[in-house]
Every structure is written in C-alpha cells, then in structure tokens.
Coordinates of N, CA and C in Angstrom, one line a residue:
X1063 N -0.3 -2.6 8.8 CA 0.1 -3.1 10.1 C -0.8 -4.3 10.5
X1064 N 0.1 -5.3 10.9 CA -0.9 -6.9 11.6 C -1.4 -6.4 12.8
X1065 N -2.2 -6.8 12.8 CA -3.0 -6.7 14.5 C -3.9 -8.1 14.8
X1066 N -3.7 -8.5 16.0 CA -4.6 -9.3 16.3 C -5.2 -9.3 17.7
X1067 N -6.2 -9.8 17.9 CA -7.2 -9.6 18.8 C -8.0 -10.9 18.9
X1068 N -7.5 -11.3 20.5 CA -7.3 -12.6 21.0 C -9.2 -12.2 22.2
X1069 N -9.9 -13.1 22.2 CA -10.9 -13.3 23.0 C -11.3 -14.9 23.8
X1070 N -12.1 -15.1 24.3 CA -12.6 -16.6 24.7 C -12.2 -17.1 26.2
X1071 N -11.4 -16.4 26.9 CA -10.8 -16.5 27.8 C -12.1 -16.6 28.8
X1072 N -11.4 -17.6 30.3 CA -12.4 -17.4 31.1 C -12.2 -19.0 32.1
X1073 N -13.1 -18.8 33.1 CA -13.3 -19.6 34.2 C -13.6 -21.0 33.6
X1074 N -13.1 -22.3 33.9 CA -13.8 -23.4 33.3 C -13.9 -24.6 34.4
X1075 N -14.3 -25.4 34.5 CA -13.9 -26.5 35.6 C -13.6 -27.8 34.4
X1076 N -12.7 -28.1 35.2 CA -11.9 -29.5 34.8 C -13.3 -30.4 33.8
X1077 N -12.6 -30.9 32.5 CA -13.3 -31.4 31.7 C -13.7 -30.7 31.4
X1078 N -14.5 -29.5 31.0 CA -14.6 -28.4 30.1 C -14.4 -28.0 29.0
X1079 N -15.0 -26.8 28.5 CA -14.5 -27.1 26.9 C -14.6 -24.6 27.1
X1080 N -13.8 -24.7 26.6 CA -13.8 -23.4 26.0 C -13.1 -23.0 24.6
X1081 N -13.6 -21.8 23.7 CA -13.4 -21.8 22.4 C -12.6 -19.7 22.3
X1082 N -11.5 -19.8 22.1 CA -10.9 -19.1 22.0 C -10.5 -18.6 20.3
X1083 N -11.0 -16.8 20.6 CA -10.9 -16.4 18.7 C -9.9 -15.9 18.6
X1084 N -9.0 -15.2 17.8 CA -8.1 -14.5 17.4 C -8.5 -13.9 15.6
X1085 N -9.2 -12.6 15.8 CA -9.4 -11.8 14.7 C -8.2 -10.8 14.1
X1086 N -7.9 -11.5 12.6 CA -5.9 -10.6 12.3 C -7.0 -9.5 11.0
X1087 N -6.1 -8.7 10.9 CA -6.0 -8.0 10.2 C -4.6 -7.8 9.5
X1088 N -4.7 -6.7 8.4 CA -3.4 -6.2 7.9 C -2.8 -7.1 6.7
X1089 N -2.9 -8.6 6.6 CA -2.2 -9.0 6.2 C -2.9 -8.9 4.4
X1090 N -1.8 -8.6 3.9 CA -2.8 -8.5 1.7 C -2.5 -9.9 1.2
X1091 N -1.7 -10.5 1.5 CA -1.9 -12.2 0.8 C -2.4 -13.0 2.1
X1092 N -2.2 -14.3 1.5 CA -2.7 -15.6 2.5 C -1.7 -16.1 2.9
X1093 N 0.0 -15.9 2.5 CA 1.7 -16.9 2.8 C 1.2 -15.8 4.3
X1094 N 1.0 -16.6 5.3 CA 0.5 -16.6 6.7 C 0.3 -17.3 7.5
X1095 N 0.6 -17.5 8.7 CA 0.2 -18.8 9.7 C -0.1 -17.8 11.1
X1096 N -1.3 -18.3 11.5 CA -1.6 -18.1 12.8 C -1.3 -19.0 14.3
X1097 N -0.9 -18.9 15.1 CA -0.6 -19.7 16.0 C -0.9 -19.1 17.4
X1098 N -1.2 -19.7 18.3 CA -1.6 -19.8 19.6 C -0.5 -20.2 20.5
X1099 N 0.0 -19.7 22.0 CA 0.8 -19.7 22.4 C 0.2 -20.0 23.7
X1100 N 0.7 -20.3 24.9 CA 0.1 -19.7 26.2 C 1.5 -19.8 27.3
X1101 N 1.4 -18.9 28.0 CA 2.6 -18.9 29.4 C 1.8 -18.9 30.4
X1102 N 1.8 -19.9 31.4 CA 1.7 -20.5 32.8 C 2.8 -19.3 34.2
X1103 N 2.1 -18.8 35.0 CA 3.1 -18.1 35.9 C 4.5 -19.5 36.4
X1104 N 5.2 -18.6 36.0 CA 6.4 -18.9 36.3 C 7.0 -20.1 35.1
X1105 N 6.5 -20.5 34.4 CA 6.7 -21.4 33.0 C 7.1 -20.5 31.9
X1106 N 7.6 -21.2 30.9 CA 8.5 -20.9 29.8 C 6.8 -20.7 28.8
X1107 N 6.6 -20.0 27.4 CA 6.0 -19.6 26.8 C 6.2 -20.8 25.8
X1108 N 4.9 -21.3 26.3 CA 4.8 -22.9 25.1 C 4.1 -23.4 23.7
X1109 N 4.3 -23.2 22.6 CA 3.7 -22.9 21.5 C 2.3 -24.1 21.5
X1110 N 0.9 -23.8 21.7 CA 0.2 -24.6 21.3 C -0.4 -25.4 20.3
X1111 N -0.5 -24.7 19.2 CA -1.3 -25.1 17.8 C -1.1 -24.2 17.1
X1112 N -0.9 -24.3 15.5 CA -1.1 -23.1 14.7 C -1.6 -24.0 13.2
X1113 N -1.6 -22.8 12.5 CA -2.6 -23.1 11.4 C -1.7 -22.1 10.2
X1114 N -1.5 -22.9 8.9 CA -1.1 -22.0 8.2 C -2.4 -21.3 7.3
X1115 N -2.5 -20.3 6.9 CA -3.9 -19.4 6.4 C -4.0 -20.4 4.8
X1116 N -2.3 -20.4 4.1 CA -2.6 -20.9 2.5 C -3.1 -22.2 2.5
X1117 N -2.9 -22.9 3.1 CA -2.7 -24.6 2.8 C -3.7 -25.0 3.9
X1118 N -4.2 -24.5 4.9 CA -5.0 -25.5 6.2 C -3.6 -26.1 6.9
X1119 N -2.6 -26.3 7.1 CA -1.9 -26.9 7.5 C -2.2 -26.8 8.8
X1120 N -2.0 -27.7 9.9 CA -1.9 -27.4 11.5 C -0.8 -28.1 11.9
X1121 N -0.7 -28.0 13.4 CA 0.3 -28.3 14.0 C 0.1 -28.4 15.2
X1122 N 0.0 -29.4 16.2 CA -0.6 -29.4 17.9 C 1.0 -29.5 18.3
X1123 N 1.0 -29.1 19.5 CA 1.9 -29.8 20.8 C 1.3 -30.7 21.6
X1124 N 2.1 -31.7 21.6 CA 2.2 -32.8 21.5 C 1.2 -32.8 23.6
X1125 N 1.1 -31.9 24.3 CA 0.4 -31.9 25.6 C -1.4 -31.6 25.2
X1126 N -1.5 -31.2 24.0 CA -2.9 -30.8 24.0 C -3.3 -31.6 22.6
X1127 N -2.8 -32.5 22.0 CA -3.1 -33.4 20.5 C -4.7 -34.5 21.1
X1128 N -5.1 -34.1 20.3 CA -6.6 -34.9 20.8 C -7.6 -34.4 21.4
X1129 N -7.4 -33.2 21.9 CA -8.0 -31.9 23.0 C -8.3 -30.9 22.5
X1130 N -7.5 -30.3 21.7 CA -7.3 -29.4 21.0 C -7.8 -28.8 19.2
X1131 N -8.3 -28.4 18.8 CA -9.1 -28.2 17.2 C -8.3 -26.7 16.7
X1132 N -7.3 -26.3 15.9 CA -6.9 -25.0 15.4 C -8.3 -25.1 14.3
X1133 N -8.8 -23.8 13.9 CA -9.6 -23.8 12.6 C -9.6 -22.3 11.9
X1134 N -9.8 -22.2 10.7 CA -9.9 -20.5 10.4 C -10.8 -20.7 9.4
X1135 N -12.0 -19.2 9.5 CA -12.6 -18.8 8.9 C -12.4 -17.6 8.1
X1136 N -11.7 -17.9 6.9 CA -10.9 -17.0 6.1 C -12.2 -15.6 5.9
X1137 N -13.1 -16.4 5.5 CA -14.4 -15.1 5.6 C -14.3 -13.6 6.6
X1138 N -13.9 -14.7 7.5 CA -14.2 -13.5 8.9 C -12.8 -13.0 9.6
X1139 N -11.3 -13.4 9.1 CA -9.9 -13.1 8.9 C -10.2 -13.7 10.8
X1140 N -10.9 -15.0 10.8 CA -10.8 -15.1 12.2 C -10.1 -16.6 12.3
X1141 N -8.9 -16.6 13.6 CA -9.1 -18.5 14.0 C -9.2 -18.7 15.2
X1142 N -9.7 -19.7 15.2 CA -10.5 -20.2 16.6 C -9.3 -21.5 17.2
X1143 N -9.7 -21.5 18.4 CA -9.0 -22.6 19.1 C -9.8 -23.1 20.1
X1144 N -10.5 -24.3 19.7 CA -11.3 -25.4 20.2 C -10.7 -26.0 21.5
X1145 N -10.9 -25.7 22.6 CA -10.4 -26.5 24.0 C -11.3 -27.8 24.2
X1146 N -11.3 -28.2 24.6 CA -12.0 -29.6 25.1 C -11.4 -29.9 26.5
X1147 N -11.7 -30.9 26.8 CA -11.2 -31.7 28.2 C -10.3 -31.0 28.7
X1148 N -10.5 -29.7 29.1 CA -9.8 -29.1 29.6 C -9.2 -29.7 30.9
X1149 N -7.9 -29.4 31.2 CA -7.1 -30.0 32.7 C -6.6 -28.7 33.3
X1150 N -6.2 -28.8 34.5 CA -5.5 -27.7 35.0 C -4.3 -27.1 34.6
X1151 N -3.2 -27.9 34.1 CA -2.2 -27.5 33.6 C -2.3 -26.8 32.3
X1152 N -3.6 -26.4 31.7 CA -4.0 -25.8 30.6 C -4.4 -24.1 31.1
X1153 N -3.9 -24.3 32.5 CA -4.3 -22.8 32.7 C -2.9 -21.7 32.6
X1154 N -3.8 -20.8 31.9 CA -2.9 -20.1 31.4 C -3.0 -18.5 30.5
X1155 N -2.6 -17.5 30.1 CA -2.4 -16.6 29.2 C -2.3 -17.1 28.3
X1156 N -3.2 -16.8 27.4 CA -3.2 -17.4 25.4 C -3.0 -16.6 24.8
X1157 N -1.7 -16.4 24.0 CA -1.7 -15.5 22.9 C -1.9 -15.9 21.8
X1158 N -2.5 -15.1 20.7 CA -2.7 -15.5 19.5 C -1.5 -14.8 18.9
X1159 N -1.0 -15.1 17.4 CA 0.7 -14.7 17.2 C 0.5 -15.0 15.5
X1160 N 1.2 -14.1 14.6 CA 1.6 -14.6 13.3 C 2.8 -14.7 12.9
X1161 N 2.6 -15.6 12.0 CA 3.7 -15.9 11.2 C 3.6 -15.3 9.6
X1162 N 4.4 -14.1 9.6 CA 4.5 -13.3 8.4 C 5.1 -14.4 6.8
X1163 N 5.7 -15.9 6.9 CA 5.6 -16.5 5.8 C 5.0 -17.7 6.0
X1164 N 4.2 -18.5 6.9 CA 3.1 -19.5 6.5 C 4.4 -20.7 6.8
X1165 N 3.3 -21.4 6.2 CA 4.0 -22.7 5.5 C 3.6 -23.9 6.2
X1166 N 4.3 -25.2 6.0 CA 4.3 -26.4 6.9 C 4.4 -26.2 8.0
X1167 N 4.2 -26.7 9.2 CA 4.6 -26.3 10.6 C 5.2 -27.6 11.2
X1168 N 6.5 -28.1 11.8 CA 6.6 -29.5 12.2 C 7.1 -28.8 14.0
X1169 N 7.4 -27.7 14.2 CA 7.4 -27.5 15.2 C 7.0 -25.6 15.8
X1170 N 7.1 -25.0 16.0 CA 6.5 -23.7 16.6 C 7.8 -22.7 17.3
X1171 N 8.5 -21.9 16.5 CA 9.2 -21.5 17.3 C 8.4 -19.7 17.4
X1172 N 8.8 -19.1 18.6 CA 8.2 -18.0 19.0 C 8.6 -16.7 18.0
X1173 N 9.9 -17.1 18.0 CA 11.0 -15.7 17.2 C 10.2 -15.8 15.3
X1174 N 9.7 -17.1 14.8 CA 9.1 -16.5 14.0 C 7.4 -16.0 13.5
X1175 N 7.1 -15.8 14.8 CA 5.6 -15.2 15.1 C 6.2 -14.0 15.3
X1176 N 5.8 -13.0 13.8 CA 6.2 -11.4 14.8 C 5.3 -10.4 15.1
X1177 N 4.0 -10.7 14.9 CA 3.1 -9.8 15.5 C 2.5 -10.7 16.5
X1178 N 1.8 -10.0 17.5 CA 1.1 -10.6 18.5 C -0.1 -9.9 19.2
X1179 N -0.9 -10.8 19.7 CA -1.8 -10.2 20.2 C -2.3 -9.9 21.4
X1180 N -3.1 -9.4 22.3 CA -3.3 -9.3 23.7 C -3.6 -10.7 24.0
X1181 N -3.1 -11.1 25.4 CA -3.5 -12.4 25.6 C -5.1 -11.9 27.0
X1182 N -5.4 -13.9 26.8 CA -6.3 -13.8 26.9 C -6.4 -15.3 28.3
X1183 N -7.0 -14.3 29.6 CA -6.8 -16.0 30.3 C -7.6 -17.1 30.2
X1184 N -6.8 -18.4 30.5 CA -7.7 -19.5 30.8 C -7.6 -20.0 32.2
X1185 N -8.6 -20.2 32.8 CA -8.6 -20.7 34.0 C -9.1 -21.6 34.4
X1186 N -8.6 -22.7 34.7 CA -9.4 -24.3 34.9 C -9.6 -24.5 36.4
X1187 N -10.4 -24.4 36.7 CA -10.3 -25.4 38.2 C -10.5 -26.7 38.3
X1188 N -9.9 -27.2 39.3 CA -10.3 -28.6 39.5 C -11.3 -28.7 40.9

C-alpha cells in the first residue's frame, strides 16, 4: 500500500521561505512521480510541481516557476518542496500525491495521482 505523509506547513510572512516534505512508502520500483498540489478555500485544487522518482524530471505551474524547487532524496523515499518568496495567494492546503507510472510531466492532472496524502497548511501573511 502507498502512503504519504506531507509535513512543513505553517505561518509565514510575505517574502518568506518555507520547505515542505512528503515521505512515500510502498512503492517496489522507481516508474513513480511525486507531485504537490494545494486548494485555496473556495478555489479549484491546483497542481503545483511534481517530480518523476526514475528520471529527476520536474514540472512547475507556471504561478510558482522561479519560487518554487521540487527535489527527492531517494535515500530517505522523501520530496521536498522548496517555497521561497512566498505571496499570499500561495496560502493554502498542500497535498503531496503519486503518480503510480512516472514519466515526463508537461502538465499535472489530479485523476492521475492515486494515492494521496494528509495535507498540510500554508499560511502567508501579508
């Protein structure tokens, strides 16, 4: 069984930087991609960044490119999600989520992340 387990969440003030983990289990090969999601109260559930496990591949949305670092430490079945310059509109519930075949990522759809994790808040003030 996949399991993941999302942490890093928390209070930040505008410009800020916070570093969000997501520890998976379960999976026996590496055809895997991890990806980060977050939903805003009353907003649609917007795919952030993901990372495929075989290849390093990433993939930003296009609101957090430049802001944003996906990374995995295959050692520790952990990935991290580097915030930076954080803004308000980055406040939010962050799920961390897999993708049971990996691969290239050119865009992030939800329906192929099928395990998922507890999310985790972010809170920006300005």
């Amino acid at each position: 069984e996949v399991q993941l387990q999302a942490s890093g969440g928390g209070l930040v003030q505008v410009g800020g930087s916070l570093r969000l983990s997501c520890v998976v289990s379960g999976f026996t090969d590496d055809d895997y991609g991890i990806g980060w999601f977050r939903q805003a109260p009353g907003k649609e559930r917007e795919g952030v960044s993901c990372i495929s496990r075989r290849n390093g591949d990433t993939y930003y949305a296009d609101s957090v490119k430049g802001r944003f670092t996906i990374s995995s430490d295959n050692a520790k079945n952990t990935v991290y999600l580097q915030m930076n310059r954080l803004k308000p509109e980055d406040t939010a519930v962050y799920y961390c989520a897999a993708d049971p075949i990996g691969g290239t990522y050119y865009a992030m759809r939800a329906q192929d992340f099928t395990s998922w994790g507890q999310g985790t808040l972010v809170t920006v003030s300005s």
